[in-house]
Structures are given as C-alpha cells and as structure tokens.
Short mmCIF file of C-alpha atoms in Angstrom, two decimals:
data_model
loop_
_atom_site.label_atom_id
_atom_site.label_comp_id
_atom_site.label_asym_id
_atom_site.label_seq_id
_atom_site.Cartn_x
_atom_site.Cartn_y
_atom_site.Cartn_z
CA UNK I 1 28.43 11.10 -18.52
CA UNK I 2 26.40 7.90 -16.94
CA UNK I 3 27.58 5.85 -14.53
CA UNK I 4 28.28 3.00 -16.51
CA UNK I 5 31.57 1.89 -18.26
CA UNK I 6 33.41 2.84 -21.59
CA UNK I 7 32.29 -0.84 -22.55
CA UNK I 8 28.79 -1.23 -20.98
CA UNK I 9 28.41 2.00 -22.97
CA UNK I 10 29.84 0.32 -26.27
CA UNK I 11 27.81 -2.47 -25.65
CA UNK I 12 24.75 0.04 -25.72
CA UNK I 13 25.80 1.76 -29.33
CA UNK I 14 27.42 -0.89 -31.26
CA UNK I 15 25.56 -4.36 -30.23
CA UNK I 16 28.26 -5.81 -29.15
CA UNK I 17 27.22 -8.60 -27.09
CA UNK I 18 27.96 -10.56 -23.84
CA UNK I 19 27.46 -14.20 -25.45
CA UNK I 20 24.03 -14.59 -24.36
CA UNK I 21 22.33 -13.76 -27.35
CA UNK I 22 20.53 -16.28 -28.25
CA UNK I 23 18.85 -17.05 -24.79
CA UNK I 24 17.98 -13.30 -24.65
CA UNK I 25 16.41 -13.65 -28.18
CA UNK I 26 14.61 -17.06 -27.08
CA UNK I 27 13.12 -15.02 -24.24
CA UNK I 28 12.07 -12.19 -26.14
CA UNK I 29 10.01 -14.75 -27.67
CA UNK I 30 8.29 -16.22 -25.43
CA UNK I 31 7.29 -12.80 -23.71
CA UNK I 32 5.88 -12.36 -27.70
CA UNK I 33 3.70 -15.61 -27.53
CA UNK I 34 2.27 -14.77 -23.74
CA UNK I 35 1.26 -11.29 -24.62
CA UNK I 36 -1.98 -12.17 -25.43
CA UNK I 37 -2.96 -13.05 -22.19
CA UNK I 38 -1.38 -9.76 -20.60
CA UNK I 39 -3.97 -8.32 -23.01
CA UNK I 40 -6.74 -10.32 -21.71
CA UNK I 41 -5.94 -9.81 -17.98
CA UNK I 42 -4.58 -6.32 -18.58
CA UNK I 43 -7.41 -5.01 -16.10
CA UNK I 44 -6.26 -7.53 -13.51
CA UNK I 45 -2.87 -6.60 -13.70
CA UNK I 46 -3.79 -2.80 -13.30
CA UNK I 47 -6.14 -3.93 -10.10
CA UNK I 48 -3.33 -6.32 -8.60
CA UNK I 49 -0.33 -4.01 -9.09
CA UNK I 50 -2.40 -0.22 -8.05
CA UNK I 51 -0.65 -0.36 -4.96
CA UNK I 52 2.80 -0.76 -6.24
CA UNK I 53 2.46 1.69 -8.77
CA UNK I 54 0.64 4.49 -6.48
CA UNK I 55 4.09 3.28 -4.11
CA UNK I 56 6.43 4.07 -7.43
CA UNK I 57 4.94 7.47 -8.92
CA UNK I 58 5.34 8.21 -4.70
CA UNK I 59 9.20 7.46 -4.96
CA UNK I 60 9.73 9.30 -8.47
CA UNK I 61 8.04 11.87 -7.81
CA UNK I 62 7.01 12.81 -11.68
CA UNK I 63 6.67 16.68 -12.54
CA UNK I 64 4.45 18.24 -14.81
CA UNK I 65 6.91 18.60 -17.88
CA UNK I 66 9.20 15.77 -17.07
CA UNK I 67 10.36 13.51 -19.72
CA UNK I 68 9.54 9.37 -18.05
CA UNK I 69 10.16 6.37 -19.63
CA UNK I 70 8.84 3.04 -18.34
CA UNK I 71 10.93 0.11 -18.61
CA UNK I 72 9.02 -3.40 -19.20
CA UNK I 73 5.68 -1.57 -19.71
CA UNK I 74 3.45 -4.89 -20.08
CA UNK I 75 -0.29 -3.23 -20.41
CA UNK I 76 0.98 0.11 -18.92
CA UNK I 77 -0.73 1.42 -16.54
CA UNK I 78 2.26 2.55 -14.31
CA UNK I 79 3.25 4.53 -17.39
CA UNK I 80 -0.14 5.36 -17.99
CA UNK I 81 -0.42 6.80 -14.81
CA UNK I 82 2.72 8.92 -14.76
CA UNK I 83 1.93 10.63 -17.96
CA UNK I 84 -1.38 12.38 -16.22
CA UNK I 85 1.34 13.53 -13.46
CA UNK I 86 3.99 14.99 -16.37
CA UNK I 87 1.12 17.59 -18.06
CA UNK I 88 1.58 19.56 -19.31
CA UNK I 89 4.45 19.57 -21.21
CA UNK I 90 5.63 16.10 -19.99
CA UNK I 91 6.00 13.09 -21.64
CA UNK I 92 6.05 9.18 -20.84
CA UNK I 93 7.86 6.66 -23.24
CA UNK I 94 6.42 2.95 -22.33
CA UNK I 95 8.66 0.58 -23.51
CA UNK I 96 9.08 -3.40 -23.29
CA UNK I 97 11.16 -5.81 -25.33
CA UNK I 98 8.41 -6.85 -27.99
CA UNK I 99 5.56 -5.04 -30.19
CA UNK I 100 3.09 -7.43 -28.83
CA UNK I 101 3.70 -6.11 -25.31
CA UNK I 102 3.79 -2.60 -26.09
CA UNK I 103 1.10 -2.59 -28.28
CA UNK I 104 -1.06 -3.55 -25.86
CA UNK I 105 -0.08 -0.55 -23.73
CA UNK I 106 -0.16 1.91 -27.12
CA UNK I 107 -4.34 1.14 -27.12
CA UNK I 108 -5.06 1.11 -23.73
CA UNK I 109 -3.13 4.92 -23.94
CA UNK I 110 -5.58 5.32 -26.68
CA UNK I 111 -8.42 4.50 -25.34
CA UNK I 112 -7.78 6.37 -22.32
CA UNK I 113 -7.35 9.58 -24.32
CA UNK I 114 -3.64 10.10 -23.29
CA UNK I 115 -2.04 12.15 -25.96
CA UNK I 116 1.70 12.77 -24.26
CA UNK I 117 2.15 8.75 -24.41
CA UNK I 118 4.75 6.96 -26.93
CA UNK I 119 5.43 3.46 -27.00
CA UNK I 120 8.95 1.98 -28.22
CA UNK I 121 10.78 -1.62 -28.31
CA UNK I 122 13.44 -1.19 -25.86
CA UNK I 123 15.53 -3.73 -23.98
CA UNK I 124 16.71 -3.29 -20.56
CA UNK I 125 19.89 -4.58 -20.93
CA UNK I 126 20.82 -2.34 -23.58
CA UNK I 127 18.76 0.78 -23.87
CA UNK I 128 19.16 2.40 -27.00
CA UNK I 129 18.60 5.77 -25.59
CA UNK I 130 20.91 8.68 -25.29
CA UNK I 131 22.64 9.26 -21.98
CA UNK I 132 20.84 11.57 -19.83
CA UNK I 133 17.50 11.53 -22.14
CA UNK I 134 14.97 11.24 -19.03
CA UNK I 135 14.09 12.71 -15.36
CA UNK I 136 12.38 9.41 -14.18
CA UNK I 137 12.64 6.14 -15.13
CA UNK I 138 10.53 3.59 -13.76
CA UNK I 139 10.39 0.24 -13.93
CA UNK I 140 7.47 -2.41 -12.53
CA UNK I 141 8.57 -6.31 -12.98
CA UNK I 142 10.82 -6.30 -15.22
CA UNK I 143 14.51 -5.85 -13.73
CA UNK I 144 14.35 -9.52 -12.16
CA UNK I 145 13.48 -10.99 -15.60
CA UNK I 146 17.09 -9.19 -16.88
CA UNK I 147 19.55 -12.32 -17.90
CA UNK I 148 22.27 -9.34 -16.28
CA UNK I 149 20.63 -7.21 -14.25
CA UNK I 150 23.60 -5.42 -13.10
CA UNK I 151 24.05 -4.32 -16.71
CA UNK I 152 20.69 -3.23 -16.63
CA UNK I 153 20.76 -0.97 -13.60
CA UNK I 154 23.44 1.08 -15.18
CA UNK I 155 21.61 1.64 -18.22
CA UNK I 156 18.95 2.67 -15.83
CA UNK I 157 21.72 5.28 -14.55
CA UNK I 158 23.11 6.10 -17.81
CA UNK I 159 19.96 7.48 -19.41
CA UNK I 160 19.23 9.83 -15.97
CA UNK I 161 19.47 12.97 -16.33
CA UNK I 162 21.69 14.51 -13.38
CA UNK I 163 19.28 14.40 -10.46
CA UNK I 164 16.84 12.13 -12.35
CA UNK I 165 14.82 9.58 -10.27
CA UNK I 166 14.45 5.99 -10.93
CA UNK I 167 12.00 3.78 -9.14
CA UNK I 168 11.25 0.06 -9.47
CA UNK I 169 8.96 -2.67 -8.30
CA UNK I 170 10.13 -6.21 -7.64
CA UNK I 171 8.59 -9.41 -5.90
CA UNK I 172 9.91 -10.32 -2.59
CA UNK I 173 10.86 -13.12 -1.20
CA UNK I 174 9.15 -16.49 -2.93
CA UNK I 175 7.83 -18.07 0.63
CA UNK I 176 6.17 -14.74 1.10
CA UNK I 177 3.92 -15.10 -2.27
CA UNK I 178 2.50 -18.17 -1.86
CA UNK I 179 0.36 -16.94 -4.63
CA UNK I 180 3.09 -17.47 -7.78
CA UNK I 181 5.65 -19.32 -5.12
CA UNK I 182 2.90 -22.32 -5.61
CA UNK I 183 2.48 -22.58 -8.85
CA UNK I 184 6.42 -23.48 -9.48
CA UNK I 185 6.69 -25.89 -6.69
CA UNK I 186 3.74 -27.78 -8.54
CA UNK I 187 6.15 -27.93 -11.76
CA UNK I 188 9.18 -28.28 -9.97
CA UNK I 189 7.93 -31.64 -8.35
CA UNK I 190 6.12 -32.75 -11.70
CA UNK I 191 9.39 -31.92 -13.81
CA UNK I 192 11.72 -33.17 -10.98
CA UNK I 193 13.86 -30.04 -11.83
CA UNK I 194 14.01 -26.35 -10.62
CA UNK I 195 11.43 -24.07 -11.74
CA UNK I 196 12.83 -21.33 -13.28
CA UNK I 197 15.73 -23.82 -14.37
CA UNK I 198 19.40 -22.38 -13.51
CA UNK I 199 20.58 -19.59 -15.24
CA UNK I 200 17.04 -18.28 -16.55
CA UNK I 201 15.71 -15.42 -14.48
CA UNK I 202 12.63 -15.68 -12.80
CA UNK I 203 10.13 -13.77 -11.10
CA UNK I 204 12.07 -13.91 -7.50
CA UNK I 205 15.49 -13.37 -8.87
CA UNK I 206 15.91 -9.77 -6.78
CA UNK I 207 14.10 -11.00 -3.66
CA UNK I 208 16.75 -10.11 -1.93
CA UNK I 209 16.67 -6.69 -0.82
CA UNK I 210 20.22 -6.43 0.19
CA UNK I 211 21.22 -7.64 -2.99
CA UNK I 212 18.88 -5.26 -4.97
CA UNK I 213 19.99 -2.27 -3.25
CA UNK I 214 24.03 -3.03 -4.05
CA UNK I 215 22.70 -3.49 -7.44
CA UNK I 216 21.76 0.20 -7.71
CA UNK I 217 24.17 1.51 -5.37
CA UNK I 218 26.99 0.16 -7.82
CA UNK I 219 25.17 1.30 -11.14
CA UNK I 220 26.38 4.53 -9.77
CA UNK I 221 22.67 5.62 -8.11
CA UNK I 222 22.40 7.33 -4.72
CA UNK I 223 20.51 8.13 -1.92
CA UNK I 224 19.21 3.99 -3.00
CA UNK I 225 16.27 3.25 -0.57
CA UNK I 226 14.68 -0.73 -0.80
CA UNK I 227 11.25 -1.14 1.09
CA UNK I 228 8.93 -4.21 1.70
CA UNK I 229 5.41 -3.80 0.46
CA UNK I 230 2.33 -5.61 1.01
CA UNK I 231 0.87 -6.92 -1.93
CA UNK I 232 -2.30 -9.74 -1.13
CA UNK I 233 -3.92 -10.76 -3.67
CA UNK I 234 -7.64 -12.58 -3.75
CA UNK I 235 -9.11 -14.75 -6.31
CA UNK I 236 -13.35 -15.84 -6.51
CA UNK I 237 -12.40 -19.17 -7.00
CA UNK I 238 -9.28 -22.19 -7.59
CA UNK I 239 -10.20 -21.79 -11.60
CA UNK I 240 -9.68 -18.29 -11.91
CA UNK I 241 -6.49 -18.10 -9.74
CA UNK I 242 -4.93 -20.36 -11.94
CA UNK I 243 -6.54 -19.50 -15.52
CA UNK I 244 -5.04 -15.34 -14.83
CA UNK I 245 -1.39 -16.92 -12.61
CA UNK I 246 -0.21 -19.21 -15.31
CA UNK I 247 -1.36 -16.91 -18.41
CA UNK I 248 0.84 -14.07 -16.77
CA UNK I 249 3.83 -15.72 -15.47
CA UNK I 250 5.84 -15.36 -18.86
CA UNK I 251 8.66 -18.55 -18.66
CA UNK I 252 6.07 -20.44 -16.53
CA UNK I 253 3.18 -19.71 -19.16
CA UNK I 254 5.16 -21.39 -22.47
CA UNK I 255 6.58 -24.16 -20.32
CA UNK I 256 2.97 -25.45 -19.33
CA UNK I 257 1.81 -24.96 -23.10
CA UNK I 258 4.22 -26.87 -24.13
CA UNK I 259 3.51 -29.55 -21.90
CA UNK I 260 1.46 -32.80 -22.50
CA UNK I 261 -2.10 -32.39 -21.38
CA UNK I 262 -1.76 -34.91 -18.65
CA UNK I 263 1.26 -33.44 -17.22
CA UNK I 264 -0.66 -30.52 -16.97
CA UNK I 265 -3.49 -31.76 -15.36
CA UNK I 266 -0.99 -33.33 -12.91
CA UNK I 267 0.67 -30.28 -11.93
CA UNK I 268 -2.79 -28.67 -11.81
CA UNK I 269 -4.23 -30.56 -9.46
CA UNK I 270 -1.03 -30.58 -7.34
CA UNK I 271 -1.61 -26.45 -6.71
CA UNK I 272 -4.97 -27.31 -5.69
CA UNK I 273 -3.68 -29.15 -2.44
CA UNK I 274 -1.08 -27.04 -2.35
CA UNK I 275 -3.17 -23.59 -2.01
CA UNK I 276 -6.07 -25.42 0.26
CA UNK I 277 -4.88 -23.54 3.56
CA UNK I 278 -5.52 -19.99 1.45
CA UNK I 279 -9.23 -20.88 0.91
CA UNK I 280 -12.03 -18.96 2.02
CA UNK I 281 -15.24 -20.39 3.01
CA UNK I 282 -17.33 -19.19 0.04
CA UNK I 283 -14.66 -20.81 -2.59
CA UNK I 284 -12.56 -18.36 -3.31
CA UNK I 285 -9.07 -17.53 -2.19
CA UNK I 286 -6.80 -15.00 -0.14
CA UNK I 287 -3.03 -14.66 -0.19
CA UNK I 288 -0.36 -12.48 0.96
CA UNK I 289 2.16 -11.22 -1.24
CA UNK I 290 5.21 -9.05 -1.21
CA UNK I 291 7.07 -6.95 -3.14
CA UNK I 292 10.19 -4.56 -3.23
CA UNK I 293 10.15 -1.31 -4.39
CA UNK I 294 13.92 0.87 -4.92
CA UNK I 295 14.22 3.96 -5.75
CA UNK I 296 17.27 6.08 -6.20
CA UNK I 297 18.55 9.21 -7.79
CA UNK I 298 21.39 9.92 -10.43
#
C-alpha cells in the first residue's frame, strides 16, 4: 500500500475533490495557452535546466529496465534523458497536466528517435496511476506550481514501487534568482499587489528547503535528502532575457498578455533598471540562480 490515506487515495479513484476545482481547472488553462512558447524556447529550457537534470537522473539513479514517469514534463528533456538510461527494457512516461504541454515533449521524443517514450495527461495532485506502478519518479518544476503540494508528494509516494526513487527540482529562494525574482517585483509595483497573488502557487512556493524536505518526509518517503544547486543563467542581451523569462513563467506569462500595452511597457522598462547591476559590458547579462533538488526513496 502507498503512503497516503484511505481518502487521499479516494480522492485519486473517484474525483472527489478538495473544493478547489475550479482554480485548478483555470490553471490548467493557462499552462494550455503558454505552451506555445515552451515549444519555442524548448531548446533554452533544455540548455538552462542540463544541470538540474544531470543533478536528478544522479539522485534516481534510473536502471536499464526501470519503469520512470516524469511529472510536469514541459518539453521533456529530463524524461527524455532518463529513457536512454532505462534501455533496454525500460520505459519513461512524460506526463504534464495538458496535451499542449505534452505534446510538445511526444515530438521532441520523436524526433530524437526514442522509441521506449509515452506521453500521458496526468495531474500531480491526483495521479491516476496505480499504486506502486513505477521505480522512479521524477519531477523538474512542477511540485511548487501544486495548489496542495502535500497532496501531491504522497501521490508521488503512492505510485513507488517499494524501494522506488523519487527525485525533484525546485527554485530556491526568490532573492537568490534575481533572474525570475525581477520580473515579479516589476509587476508587483505596477499592479500594487503581490505577484503571484495569495493563494496561487508560484514559482518560489518550496524555496524553503526545510519545508520541502517535511513535505516528503510526511508523504511517507525516506532517507529525504534537500540540496542547494547553482543554477546562473546568462542572456546576449535585455530583449532576449525578457522575450524567453516572461514567455516561460506560466501565471506571470497570461497576466502580462492580458495586460494593457502601456502597462506593459511600464513594467518593462521597470526590469530594465531593475537588472542594470547584472549587465555585462558587451550588453548582455549574467545572473545567479538557485535551485533545490530532493530526492527520497519509498
């Protein structure tokens, strides 16, 4: 049996549902209407995050004939990258909450020739999986965007199998990536509100490494380990830092579509002061950045 409860695993099988619906359905959406940028930075996002996912494959350790599934897939590559690890006989299931997202990563498997790949619309909240259906599970960037991420660790645990491995990538604390941490300032003081507002997660809602770690411990995983890692990131110019950061930064992404063009502008030009002491002398710009990565065992 998984580690979760009777009801978390009733809430799994029968839909039952927390209250929440509707905000998880409104997100779901909007990770829909930003896909297509994923798709056009999909490269970007396999240069930025190599490190983290070389640091993840390191923590699950995949085996040639293990069954993986990757949580929040986006363009895939971590996913993409196990399933060379699991041959033969292995298999990788990338997964994220909408077709758009996960077709993206069921070409680029394609086109890279991978034939032990699957993609599948999964949620990971409620994972409609069978207990004990996978060795590793692994998970980059999506945990922190979970409306109840405590629910979603124990589905985590819940489809281990006994000894399985789970690793996942989060960002770290928001004053240590300047990068993204930037951005929302700029909308926070154009808005004159909080940025993500309260109760909708964001990308640094498990900065907190303490807090992360409990979060697996009580899903029922052991041997939990959190770690800092050191994730810079460097841009050729102002333009193209902020064309790739607000086409991937899902909630951030639809709010500034939806915004007038001149509150845009506004909140455009207020990063550009904002990220002046991370320029370089030939235009472009450097950045630190950090991010957590857990791992854990059922």
């Amino acid at each position: 049996m998984g580690a979760g409860t009777m009801d978390d695993r009733a809430d799994a099988r029968t839909g039952q549902t927390d209250g929440r619906d509707d905000l998880r359905a409104n997100l779901h959406r909007m990770w829909a209407s930003v896909a297509p940028g994923w798709a056009e930075h999909a490269d970007f996002v396999d240069d930025r995050g190599a490190a983290e996912t070389e640091a993840l494959l390191e923590r699950a350790a995949p085996q040639p004939g293990d069954r993986v599934l990757e949580l929040a897939c986006g363009p895939g590559a971590t996913g993409m990258a196990a399933a060379t690890l699991v041959a033969p006989g292995g298999e990788v299931v990338m997964s994220d909450v909408v077709a758009e997202m996960t077709a993206i990563a069921a070409a680029r498997a394609d086109a890279a020739g991978l034939t032990n790949v699957s993609t599948r619309e999964l949620d990971i909240e409620q994972i409609e999986e069978p207990d004990g259906a996978y060795d590793v599970v692994l998970c980059r960037h999506g945990l922190m965007f979970a409306l109840d991420p405590a629910r979603g660790a124990r589905e985590i645990r819940r489809v281990l199998k006994p000894g399985g491995r789970v690793a996942l990538g989060v960002w770290g604390p928001r004053e240590d990536n300047p990068w993204l941490g930037l951005v929302l300032d700029s909308v926070s003081a154009q808005i004159g509100a909080p940025v993500p507002p309260p109760g909708i997660p964001g990308p640094f809602a498990l900065q907190d490494a303490g807090r992360l770690a409990a979060l697996l411990t009580e899903a029922g995983l052991l041997e939990v380990s959190v770690t800092e890692l050191s994730l810079p990131t460097a841009t050729d110019s102002f333009d193209e830092w902020w064309t790739r950061t607000t086409a991937l930064a899902g909630p951030l992404s639809a709010m500034l579509k939806a915004m007038p063009p001149e509150a845009g502008e506004a909140i455009r030009e207020r990063a550009r002061e904002a990220v002046a002491p991370y320029a370089t002398v030939d235009g472009g710009l450097e950045f630190p950045g950090v991010g957590l990565v857990a791992s854990g065992r059922a």
